[in-house]
Amino acid sequence: MTPGPDEARDLLERELQRSEYAAVEPTWWDRASRAVLDWLQSLRADGLGSPAVAQTLLWTAVVVLVAVVVLVVVARGLPCRRARTAADSIGGVFDADDLRPARDVAEAARAALRTGDWDGAVLDGYRAIARGLGERDLVPDVPGATARAIADRAAPSFPDAAVAIARAAAAFDAVRYLGRPADEPIARAVLDTEATVRTTRPVRPDQPAVPA
């Protein structure tokens, strides 16, 4: 007996619902891959070998490269940002256990200069300036005072040497906190400044220098 149209449709739907038919249906990956290939084929009539596809792939590579660079910059930080961070971390001139008098610190600086230790000459040279100012009651020798703060407080007492002291302070910070190596001219300039400050009669300000 031949089934009617409605009965035939019901039989077909039940047949297609069997597991062996479901196994051959395309997966989501098949559908996604086909969609991408259809999009690429639609760029031009000659498909994947067309200049339009090549240009698209080139721009895709450029976008990926830019994304990688951005991730690296975010992870490691920009050079200027790292420099600002290093500058913000600048600390004091003296270590907590450094109680040497100015004379001994200056001698250590001169010994470093003679042996070519430019970094050591800069560090101890400026420490000698700072400790000498403290011993003469010209600048408070406070724990943790920075090189720049000491230079600023010394400027009223030594107006003619204020620029040289500020440069020596900058050299100290560059060596100790920014990791920049000194050279012989810089080391000699710091020691010359130390000698100038040590042998120059200070100009007494109207008010004593106090910590900022």
XYZ file of C-alpha atoms in Angstrom:
212
model
C 0.000 0.000 0.000
C 1.464 3.352 -1.017
C 1.585 5.867 1.919
C -0.010 9.254 1.562
C 1.975 12.546 1.476
C 1.664 13.236 5.212
C 2.582 9.686 6.170
C 5.573 9.724 3.790
C 6.854 12.974 5.342
C 6.603 11.530 8.837
C 8.493 8.417 7.767
C 11.265 10.570 6.194
C 11.655 12.738 9.320
C 11.963 9.668 11.542
C 14.532 8.175 9.201
C 16.696 11.327 9.234
C 16.666 11.402 13.038
C 18.552 8.097 13.213
C 22.116 8.277 14.704
C 23.886 7.228 11.511
C 22.576 10.329 9.757
C 23.410 12.653 12.678
C 27.059 11.461 12.615
C 27.629 12.906 9.170
C 26.271 16.377 9.967
C 28.917 19.169 9.814
C 30.389 20.301 13.133
C 30.695 23.916 14.284
C 34.348 23.860 13.184
C 33.352 22.698 9.704
C 30.793 25.482 9.436
C 33.240 28.134 10.719
C 36.018 27.003 8.379
C 33.640 27.012 5.440
C 32.473 30.529 6.335
C 36.074 31.832 6.403
C 36.919 30.163 3.107
C 33.744 31.514 1.529
C 34.698 35.005 2.727
C 38.191 34.722 1.272
C 36.824 33.380 -2.006
C 34.426 36.300 -2.180
C 37.169 38.916 -2.102
C 37.857 38.447 -5.807
C 36.872 36.064 -8.473
C 40.292 34.403 -8.540
C 39.964 33.478 -4.840
C 42.909 32.690 -2.510
C 45.558 33.541 -5.051
C 44.328 37.076 -5.559
C 46.243 40.233 -4.594
C 43.329 41.230 -2.373
C 43.773 38.111 -0.260
C 47.521 38.657 -0.058
C 46.952 42.227 1.093
C 44.437 41.074 3.679
C 46.864 38.496 5.044
C 49.626 41.145 5.182
C 47.460 43.526 7.189
C 46.478 40.685 9.478
C 50.161 39.966 10.146
C 50.792 43.674 10.821
C 47.926 43.802 13.322
C 49.255 40.707 15.101
C 52.767 42.203 15.254
C 51.472 45.480 16.691
C 49.500 43.548 19.285
C 52.651 41.671 20.321
C 54.613 44.932 20.636
C 51.859 46.460 22.772
C 51.874 43.429 25.058
C 55.656 43.632 25.448
C 55.518 47.358 26.232
C 52.768 46.842 28.787
C 54.686 43.983 30.409
C 58.091 45.680 30.554
C 57.187 49.365 30.575
C 58.377 52.203 28.385
C 62.011 53.347 28.775
C 60.950 56.792 29.940
C 58.547 55.254 32.446
C 61.339 53.059 33.803
C 63.587 56.104 34.046
C 60.929 57.998 36.013
C 60.446 55.045 38.307
C 64.206 54.862 38.946
C 64.327 58.605 39.586
C 61.437 58.358 42.044
C 63.359 55.712 44.016
C 66.390 57.950 44.682
C 67.329 57.744 48.340
C 69.858 59.179 50.729
C 73.534 59.911 50.299
C 74.800 57.895 53.268
C 74.235 54.311 54.238
C 72.952 53.834 57.772
C 76.305 52.460 58.992
C 78.496 55.029 57.210
C 79.813 57.187 60.062
C 83.140 58.200 58.505
C 84.305 61.794 59.048
C 84.558 64.039 56.000
C 88.352 63.779 55.959
C 88.278 59.976 55.664
C 85.562 60.033 53.015
C 87.504 62.549 50.938
C 90.647 60.440 51.183
C 88.699 57.390 50.018
C 87.445 59.406 47.044
C 90.968 60.493 46.108
C 92.207 56.907 46.419
C 89.417 55.744 44.096
C 90.398 58.424 41.588
C 94.034 57.312 41.627
C 93.032 53.719 40.868
C 90.616 54.656 38.084
C 87.487 53.840 40.063
C 85.475 56.746 38.694
C 82.190 55.579 40.247
C 83.771 55.258 43.686
C 85.379 58.678 43.333
C 82.040 60.283 42.489
C 80.170 58.581 45.314
C 82.701 59.243 48.064
C 83.527 62.648 46.613
C 79.984 63.839 47.066
C 79.665 62.117 50.416
C 82.711 64.103 51.519
C 80.954 67.307 50.440
C 77.816 66.383 52.360
C 79.608 65.211 55.496
C 81.833 68.299 55.507
C 78.800 70.576 55.271
C 77.266 68.732 58.196
C 80.413 68.966 60.304
C 80.549 72.721 59.701
C 76.887 73.101 60.690
C 76.108 74.542 57.278
C 73.668 71.834 56.240
C 71.857 69.517 58.654
C 73.322 66.045 58.239
C 69.931 64.374 58.554
C 69.496 60.614 57.987
C 68.210 59.878 54.509
C 68.939 63.337 53.049
C 69.173 63.148 49.267
C 72.024 64.548 47.222
C 69.734 67.141 45.622
C 68.359 68.264 48.977
C 71.873 68.744 50.349
C 72.877 70.730 47.259
C 69.820 72.982 47.595
C 70.535 73.640 51.270
C 74.202 74.364 50.563
C 73.514 76.876 47.786
C 72.900 79.910 50.048
C 76.211 79.347 51.848
C 78.202 78.840 48.617
C 76.463 80.859 45.897
C 79.496 80.825 43.604
C 79.768 77.040 43.838
C 76.025 76.291 43.831
C 75.982 75.126 40.204
C 79.020 72.877 40.719
C 77.473 71.351 43.849
C 74.217 70.696 41.995
C 76.151 69.000 39.181
C 78.021 66.867 41.691
C 74.701 65.869 43.260
C 73.341 64.894 39.838
C 76.463 62.828 39.151
C 76.060 61.043 42.500
C 72.428 60.158 41.782
C 73.268 59.029 38.241
C 75.905 56.604 39.492
C 74.212 55.278 42.609
C 70.545 55.220 41.709
C 70.291 55.335 37.911
C 73.125 52.912 37.149
C 75.024 55.275 34.846
C 78.803 54.818 34.962
C 80.958 57.862 35.589
C 84.061 58.821 33.646
C 87.279 60.542 34.652
C 86.182 64.144 33.894
C 83.043 63.740 35.992
C 84.975 62.170 38.859
C 87.584 64.951 38.816
C 84.856 67.602 38.691
C 83.210 66.174 41.817
C 86.528 66.096 43.693
C 87.340 69.633 42.548
C 83.963 70.731 43.899
C 84.687 68.989 47.194
C 87.981 70.854 47.493
C 86.307 74.168 46.624
C 83.567 73.749 49.211
C 86.033 72.582 51.841
C 88.389 75.535 51.372
C 85.856 78.311 50.700
C 84.548 80.534 53.455
C 80.760 80.213 53.462
C 78.337 83.078 53.180
C 76.287 82.948 56.364
C 72.569 83.105 55.544
C 70.236 85.158 57.703
C 68.403 81.990 58.748
C 69.979 78.599 59.427
C 69.370 75.856 56.908
C 66.723 73.381 58.010
C 65.477 70.152 56.501
C 62.873 70.624 53.791
